CSV table of C-alpha atoms in Angstrom, one decimal:
chain,number,residue,atom,x,y,z
A,1,MET,CA,61.7,-17.8,57.9
A,2,ALA,CA,58.7,-19.9,59.0
A,3,ARG,CA,57.5,-22.6,56.6
A,4,TYR,CA,53.7,-23.0,56.5
A,5,LYS,CA,51.6,-25.5,54.7
A,6,HIS,CA,50.3,-24.0,51.4
A,7,VAL,CA,46.6,-23.0,51.7
A,8,ASN,CA,44.8,-24.0,48.6
A,9,HIS,CA,41.3,-22.6,48.3
A,10,ASP,CA,40.8,-24.3,45.0
A,11,GLN,CA,40.2,-27.8,46.4
A,12,MET,CA,37.4,-30.0,47.4
A,13,ALA,CA,36.8,-30.5,51.1
A,14,MET,CA,35.3,-33.6,52.8
A,15,VAL,CA,32.0,-31.9,52.4
A,16,PRO,CA,31.6,-31.3,48.7
A,17,VAL,CA,32.1,-27.5,48.8
A,18,LEU,CA,34.6,-25.6,46.7
A,19,LEU,CA,36.1,-23.0,49.0
A,20,GLU,CA,36.6,-20.5,46.1
A,21,GLU,CA,32.9,-20.7,45.4
A,22,GLN,CA,32.1,-20.2,49.1
A,23,LEU,CA,34.2,-17.0,49.6
A,24,LEU,CA,31.9,-14.6,47.7
A,25,PRO,CA,32.2,-10.9,48.2
A,26,GLY,CA,29.6,-9.6,50.7
A,27,THR,CA,29.5,-12.8,52.7
A,28,LEU,CA,30.7,-13.2,56.3
A,29,GLU,CA,33.2,-15.8,55.2
A,30,TYR,CA,34.7,-13.5,52.6
A,31,ALA,CA,35.0,-10.7,55.2
A,32,ILE,CA,36.7,-13.0,57.7
A,33,ASP,CA,39.0,-14.3,55.0
A,34,HIS,CA,39.9,-10.8,53.9
A,35,ILE,CA,40.3,-9.2,57.3
A,36,PHE,CA,42.2,-12.0,59.0
A,37,GLY,CA,43.9,-13.4,55.9
A,38,GLU,CA,45.1,-10.2,54.3
A,39,ARG,CA,44.9,-7.3,56.6
A,40,LEU,CA,46.0,-8.7,59.9
A,41,ASP,CA,49.7,-9.0,60.5
A,42,LEU,CA,50.5,-12.3,62.1
A,43,LYS,CA,54.3,-12.3,61.6
A,44,ILE,CA,54.8,-12.5,65.4
A,45,PHE,CA,54.1,-16.3,64.9
A,46,ASP,CA,56.9,-16.7,62.4
A,47,ALA,CA,59.7,-16.8,65.0
A,48,ARG,CA,57.8,-19.3,67.1
A,49,TYR,CA,57.3,-21.7,64.1
A,50,CYS,CA,60.7,-21.2,62.5
A,51,LYS,CA,61.3,-24.6,60.9
A,52,ASP,CA,63.4,-23.7,57.9
A,53,GLU,CA,64.9,-27.0,57.0
A,54,THR,CA,63.6,-29.6,59.3
A,55,GLY,CA,60.4,-30.5,61.0
A,56,ARG,CA,56.8,-30.7,59.9
A,57,LYS,CA,55.2,-27.7,58.3
A,58,ALA,CA,52.9,-25.8,60.6
A,59,ILE,CA,49.4,-24.8,59.8
A,60,ASP,CA,49.4,-21.1,58.9
A,61,PRO,CA,48.2,-19.1,61.9
A,62,LYS,CA,45.9,-17.1,59.6
A,63,VAL,CA,44.0,-20.3,58.9
A,64,LEU,CA,43.7,-21.1,62.7
A,65,VAL,CA,42.6,-17.5,63.4
A,66,LYS,CA,39.9,-17.6,60.7
A,67,ILE,CA,38.5,-20.9,62.0
A,68,ASN,CA,38.5,-19.6,65.6
A,69,ILE,CA,36.7,-16.4,64.6
A,70,GLN,CA,34.2,-18.2,62.5
A,71,TRP,CA,33.4,-20.6,65.4
A,72,ARG,CA,33.1,-17.8,67.9
A,73,LEU,CA,30.7,-16.0,65.7
A,74,TYR,CA,28.7,-19.2,65.2
A,75,CYS,CA,28.4,-19.6,69.0
A,76,LEU,CA,27.5,-16.0,69.5
A,77,VAL,CA,24.6,-16.4,67.2
A,78,HIS,CA,23.3,-19.9,68.2
A,79,ASN,CA,23.8,-19.9,71.9
A,80,PRO,CA,21.2,-17.2,72.6
A,81,GLU,CA,18.9,-19.1,70.3
A,82,LYS,CA,19.3,-22.2,72.5
A,83,ILE,CA,18.8,-20.2,75.7
A,84,PHE,CA,15.6,-18.7,74.2
A,85,THR,CA,14.4,-22.1,73.0
A,86,PHE,CA,15.3,-24.3,75.9
A,87,GLY,CA,15.4,-21.8,78.8
A,88,LYS,CA,17.9,-20.7,81.4
A,89,THR,CA,18.3,-24.2,82.9
A,90,TYR,CA,19.8,-25.4,79.6
A,91,ALA,CA,22.4,-22.7,79.7
A,92,GLU,CA,23.2,-23.4,83.3
A,93,ALA,CA,23.6,-27.1,82.6
A,94,ARG,CA,26.0,-26.4,79.8
A,95,ALA,CA,28.2,-24.0,81.8
């Protein structure tokens, strides 16, 4: 059985935001948390991170997937905005 660090949403982050207050029904963050935190089966990672008695606890793959999805959605929204604002040469220089 894999041992993951406990995810505590009831904590202050470095930016003074309570995660419980941020995850409101109807928001994108709540949808990502619900779909990738509760509905997606990531048990395939348990065998890879099987550290029952020894070793450092791994970060739960659900947390990593949520961060990755959130970042990809952010880039999907903001990169076309940069291309529109700064032109095609900006996009080519960043590639």
